[in-house]
Amino acid sequence: MVKVTFPHMGHMWLCVKAMLEYLGVAVVIPPPSSKRTLALGARYGPEFACLPLKLNLGNFIEASALGADTILMAGGCGPCRFGYYAQVEHAILRDLGYRYELVVLEPPERHVGQLLSRIKTITGNNSWKRVYRGIKLGYQKIRAVDELEREAHRLRPREIVPGSTDRAFQEALKEIERAADLEELAAARGRAGETMRSVRIEERDVLRIGIVGEIFTLLEPFANLDIERRLGRMGVEVDRSIYLSEWVNDHMLFGLIKGLRSRRDACQAARPYLKHFVGGHGQETVGSAVLYARAGYDGVIHLLPFTCMPEIVAQSILPVVSAEMDIPVLSLTVDEQTGEAGLMTRLEAFVDLLERKRARKNVEGRICFG
Amino acid sequence: MVKGLCLMGSKVGIPRALLYYYYFPMWRTFFEELGAEVVVSGPSTKSVLNQGVQLAVEDACLPVKLAFGHIAGLARKVDYLFLPRLVSVASREYICPKFLGFPDMVRQTVPHLPPVIDVDVNLYRRNKYLFSAFKEAGKFFTASAARVYLAYRQGLAVLKEYQKLLEAGFMPEEAMNLLTKAAGKKRSPAAFPLSGRSSGQMILAGEEKPMVAVVGHPYNIYDSFISMNILRRLQQAGVKVITADQVPEPVVRAEAAALPKRLFWTLSQRMIGAAFYFLHAGRVQGLLHVTSFGCGPDSMTGELINRRARAAGAVPLLNLVLDEHSGEAGVFTRLEAFLDMVCFRGGKFQEA
Ligand code: SF4
Ligand code: SF4
């Protein structure tokens, strides 16, 4: 029987695992991305490849040691590199002597049958009805995880006991992970919610920062050096411009699920500054910054991997958004050389700036209206 | 965008950067036919680059920085800037995300811009949409749709001639000069008696000099400043140079079809298809792969070219990465070592 693995991206493993195991497919979860993963990817990947590619590569090498023999990945048709990741990674692995089968879920070019037949190579004899329920289970799990993350973002800067949010979050995640079908998941969601509610908080005047940028860097804590938790501990409430369920809907379910926060609003908001899509989430990045400014956030942090093309376009444009909408923007480029110390210094300076800006505003407010 | 008819003789600025090297003859013909004067920025220099480096974000790739420099230099000298948004120049393909956002990046970054003609060129769905871009651009100069159409046809005809010259082995600036001269006499395709070719055989025939193939983005290899004049220097070292642009389109496509998945970047497809061809064509003794620091598409295609070259083993490959700090000395040393390997020659590569 094949043993399927796939690259890490935040908590995505949890839903893919649920989906595949529901269908009786053996799954190998790569060890969580670590310095070692990145070192492997950087050693064997192209020098100027973007960070996600290097981490994918490291994931596959590490998963191979655990017995994985088949890679499952999403595809794409450009213009950014992601659409060609699988093929380049596969070529590198093959030359290194890893015998991986590759299954890429490409957006159907001609008819949806192409996609379905690729799915069948993994799911084998399961009926379509069961495949559908498997996908639904995986998808509902991400929705659940997204909810938990949003809740954690709210709790962290307000928690009374430092670290209590993170502990509750991990526990709640386990509840979601353990659910083996949709019925169990419904109950698990309830318990996970309880767990999160048990975190004791007090109302505080917190800063609010919107995090925008390249999807992988946003979702993978290892890639962004755990920026959400760091900011949370510094007393900042964060929001992220994209959550996993939205990405999965766009890239793996081809937008079939309606009613999520959609790319359209962000792209619309970007138009005065960036009129055209530029691949990846470049236009969404600009638009989300505009939306955060309108929503009264104190600042925006822009995350991008070194050499990321769509985000470099966004990075060129964000200073104008920042000036015109009067919202500070901090752009952080990450690669294998990014160090914790440097990041912390920049985050602290940025939070400091936002605090002073808010204090000034409060003073001005009192002068005008007080 | 300020629309409306402008006076005859208004100046349209075109930066000598990015796909200038592929499309300038068409663009120029088009605007001149409509009565505009076309102004091109001068050749790249250190100060053009410096200006671009100052304006662009640090992470931008070298060609984009350089283009910013060219545009900044032109901005005050012209009435319009022509910066088409090159979304797609072939069906179901793109160029690079930075081309998709280029006019916006410029607008938000370069000061003192005149009105920008940033029409979308988007052939992703259908090839016939090319005219719609020119139709939009033409509106700046005339209300007559017929005149615009004629100018467009004229531009296309010149582009065809230009592409033939490139395939025949002329470097872009040479080919453009030839076209200008021919235009002085009579603009007709017969001015260049080049037989149509459908296979790559002919380009590899001829003199028995050692042949080195140079594969890279046109705006890297044909810009003599940014490429440190590599093409000329190779020629001076007694090497016959061939570039990806001399390989006929059907050959490029056929070679690139060996990839596990169709490549969605037009320029990269040309580079990789030509490289694969050069690797087994027999006549080519060395492959020089030129990229710019931080180029996204090149990081992927370069990897595939490298792997193919290593597996084939027959043709030595040199990767040259250009950035704003590249020192000539280092590059020349590596080139020289490469040429020694390619030709087993005693003669030395000339630095002057
Ligand atoms: S969005 Fe950026 S990081 Fe992601 S694949 Fe594209 S270029 Fe790489
Ligand atoms: S293809 Fe490479 S060099 Fe050209 S604009 Fe894109 S990233 Fe820059």
PDB file of N, CA, C and O in Angstrom, chain B residues 218-241:
ATOM      1  N   PRO B 218      16.460  38.275 -22.178  1.00  0.00           N
ATOM      2  CA  PRO B 218      16.992  39.217 -23.164  1.00  0.00           C
ATOM      3  C   PRO B 218      17.528  40.492 -22.518  1.00  0.00           C
ATOM      4  O   PRO B 218      18.559  41.019 -22.927  1.00  0.00           O
ATOM      5  N   TYR B 219      16.817  40.972 -21.478  1.00  0.00           N
ATOM      6  CA  TYR B 219      17.249  42.227 -20.868  1.00  0.00           C
ATOM      7  C   TYR B 219      18.506  42.052 -20.027  1.00  0.00           C
ATOM      8  O   TYR B 219      19.071  43.017 -19.560  1.00  0.00           O
ATOM      9  N   ASN B 220      18.918  40.822 -19.802  1.00  0.00           N
ATOM     10  CA  ASN B 220      20.211  40.603 -19.149  1.00  0.00           C
ATOM     11  C   ASN B 220      21.325  40.461 -20.159  1.00  0.00           C
ATOM     12  O   ASN B 220      22.345  41.122 -20.071  1.00  0.00           O
ATOM     13  N   ILE B 221      21.116  39.582 -21.133  1.00  0.00           N
ATOM     14  CA  ILE B 221      22.255  39.288 -22.004  1.00  0.00           C
ATOM     15  C   ILE B 221      22.491  40.357 -23.063  1.00  0.00           C
ATOM     16  O   ILE B 221      23.616  40.556 -23.493  1.00  0.00           O
ATOM     17  N   TYR B 222      21.435  41.073 -23.472  1.00  0.00           N
ATOM     18  CA  TYR B 222      21.646  42.055 -24.539  1.00  0.00           C
ATOM     19  C   TYR B 222      21.960  43.452 -24.029  1.00  0.00           C
ATOM     20  O   TYR B 222      22.242  44.351 -24.804  1.00  0.00           O
ATOM     21  N   ASP B 223      21.855  43.666 -22.745  1.00  0.00           N
ATOM     22  CA  ASP B 223      22.225  44.965 -22.197  1.00  0.00           C
ATOM     23  C   ASP B 223      23.729  44.904 -21.925  1.00  0.00           C
ATOM     24  O   ASP B 223      24.178  44.209 -21.019  1.00  0.00           O
ATOM     25  N   SER B 224      24.489  45.636 -22.724  1.00  0.00           N
ATOM     26  CA  SER B 224      25.934  45.396 -22.653  1.00  0.00           C
ATOM     27  C   SER B 224      26.517  45.874 -21.326  1.00  0.00           C
ATOM     28  O   SER B 224      27.502  45.336 -20.851  1.00  0.00           O
ATOM     29  N   PHE B 225      25.861  46.838 -20.682  1.00  0.00           N
ATOM     30  CA  PHE B 225      26.374  47.275 -19.381  1.00  0.00           C
ATOM     31  C   PHE B 225      26.128  46.215 -18.312  1.00  0.00           C
ATOM     32  O   PHE B 225      27.046  45.780 -17.616  1.00  0.00           O
ATOM     33  N   ILE B 226      24.892  45.773 -18.222  1.00  0.00           N
ATOM     34  CA  ILE B 226      24.531  44.857 -17.141  1.00  0.00           C
ATOM     35  C   ILE B 226      25.193  43.491 -17.331  1.00  0.00           C
ATOM     36  O   ILE B 226      25.535  42.803 -16.380  1.00  0.00           O
ATOM     37  N   SER B 227      25.374  43.097 -18.602  1.00  0.00           N
ATOM     38  CA  SER B 227      25.988  41.794 -18.862  1.00  0.00           C
ATOM     39  C   SER B 227      27.505  41.915 -18.939  1.00  0.00           C
ATOM     40  O   SER B 227      28.188  40.953 -19.242  1.00  0.00           O
ATOM     41  N   MET B 228      28.018  43.099 -18.675  1.00  0.00           N
ATOM     42  CA  MET B 228      29.450  43.364 -18.786  1.00  0.00           C
ATOM     43  C   MET B 228      29.957  42.970 -20.164  1.00  0.00           C
ATOM     44  O   MET B 228      31.055  42.446 -20.317  1.00  0.00           O
ATOM     45  N   ASN B 229      29.095  43.182 -21.123  1.00  0.00           N
ATOM     46  CA  ASN B 229      29.486  42.974 -22.512  1.00  0.00           C
ATOM     47  C   ASN B 229      29.937  41.557 -22.825  1.00  0.00           C
ATOM     48  O   ASN B 229      30.821  41.335 -23.651  1.00  0.00           O
ATOM     49  N   ILE B 230      29.320  40.621 -22.174  1.00  0.00           N
ATOM     50  CA  ILE B 230      29.754  39.229 -22.324  1.00  0.00           C
ATOM     51  C   ILE B 230      29.714  38.759 -23.772  1.00  0.00           C
ATOM     52  O   ILE B 230      30.649  38.125 -24.263  1.00  0.00           O
ATOM     53  N   LEU B 231      28.629  39.097 -24.477  1.00  0.00           N
ATOM     54  CA  LEU B 231      28.495  38.584 -25.836  1.00  0.00           C
ATOM     55  C   LEU B 231      29.661  39.051 -26.703  1.00  0.00           C
ATOM     56  O   LEU B 231      30.314  38.267 -27.385  1.00  0.00           O
ATOM     57  N   ARG B 232      29.915  40.358 -26.645  1.00  0.00           N
ATOM     58  CA  ARG B 232      30.992  40.915 -27.438  1.00  0.00           C
ATOM     59  C   ARG B 232      32.332  40.292 -27.041  1.00  0.00           C
ATOM     60  O   ARG B 232      33.157  39.929 -27.873  1.00  0.00           O
ATOM     61  N   ARG B 233      32.528  40.149 -25.764  1.00  0.00           N
ATOM     62  CA  ARG B 233      33.807  39.608 -25.303  1.00  0.00           C
ATOM     63  C   ARG B 233      34.011  38.164 -25.753  1.00  0.00           C
ATOM     64  O   ARG B 233      35.116  37.761 -26.099  1.00  0.00           O
ATOM     65  N   LEU B 234      32.952  37.415 -25.749  1.00  0.00           N
ATOM     66  CA  LEU B 234      33.068  36.044 -26.232  1.00  0.00           C
ATOM     67  C   LEU B 234      33.467  36.056 -27.698  1.00  0.00           C
ATOM     68  O   LEU B 234      34.350  35.316 -28.132  1.00  0.00           O
ATOM     69  N   GLN B 235      32.806  36.934 -28.454  1.00  0.00           N
ATOM     70  CA  GLN B 235      33.129  37.010 -29.879  1.00  0.00           C
ATOM     71  C   GLN B 235      34.583  37.398 -30.074  1.00  0.00           C
ATOM     72  O   GLN B 235      35.288  36.831 -30.899  1.00  0.00           O
ATOM     73  N   GLN B 236      35.015  38.366 -29.269  1.00  0.00           N
ATOM     74  CA  GLN B 236      36.404  38.810 -29.404  1.00  0.00           C
ATOM     75  C   GLN B 236      37.380  37.701 -29.045  1.00  0.00           C
ATOM     76  O   GLN B 236      38.503  37.666 -29.518  1.00  0.00           O
ATOM     77  N   ALA B 237      36.935  36.806 -28.180  1.00  0.00           N
ATOM     78  CA  ALA B 237      37.813  35.703 -27.796  1.00  0.00           C
ATOM     79  C   ALA B 237      37.808  34.612 -28.860  1.00  0.00           C
ATOM     80  O   ALA B 237      38.361  33.532 -28.654  1.00  0.00           O
ATOM     81  N   GLY B 238      37.162  34.884 -29.991  1.00  0.00           N
ATOM     82  CA  GLY B 238      37.209  33.931 -31.090  1.00  0.00           C
ATOM     83  C   GLY B 238      36.149  32.845 -31.012  1.00  0.00           C
ATOM     84  O   GLY B 238      36.288  31.774 -31.590  1.00  0.00           O
ATOM     85  N   VAL B 239      35.092  33.145 -30.282  1.00  0.00           N
ATOM     86  CA  VAL B 239      34.039  32.156 -30.112  1.00  0.00           C
ATOM     87  C   VAL B 239      32.826  32.588 -30.906  1.00  0.00           C
ATOM     88  O   VAL B 239      32.526  33.772 -30.980  1.00  0.00           O
ATOM     89  N   LYS B 240      32.140  31.653 -31.520  1.00  0.00           N
ATOM     90  CA  LYS B 240      30.873  32.003 -32.159  1.00  0.00           C
ATOM     91  C   LYS B 240      29.771  31.893 -31.108  1.00  0.00           C
ATOM     92  O   LYS B 240      29.647  30.904 -30.406  1.00  0.00           O
ATOM     93  N   VAL B 241      29.025  32.983 -30.985  1.00  0.00           N
ATOM     94  CA  VAL B 241      27.992  33.033 -29.947  1.00  0.00           C
ATOM     95  C   VAL B 241      26.623  32.778 -30.547  1.00  0.00           C
ATOM     96  O   VAL B 241      26.288  33.299 -31.603  1.00  0.00           O
TER      97      VAL B 241
END
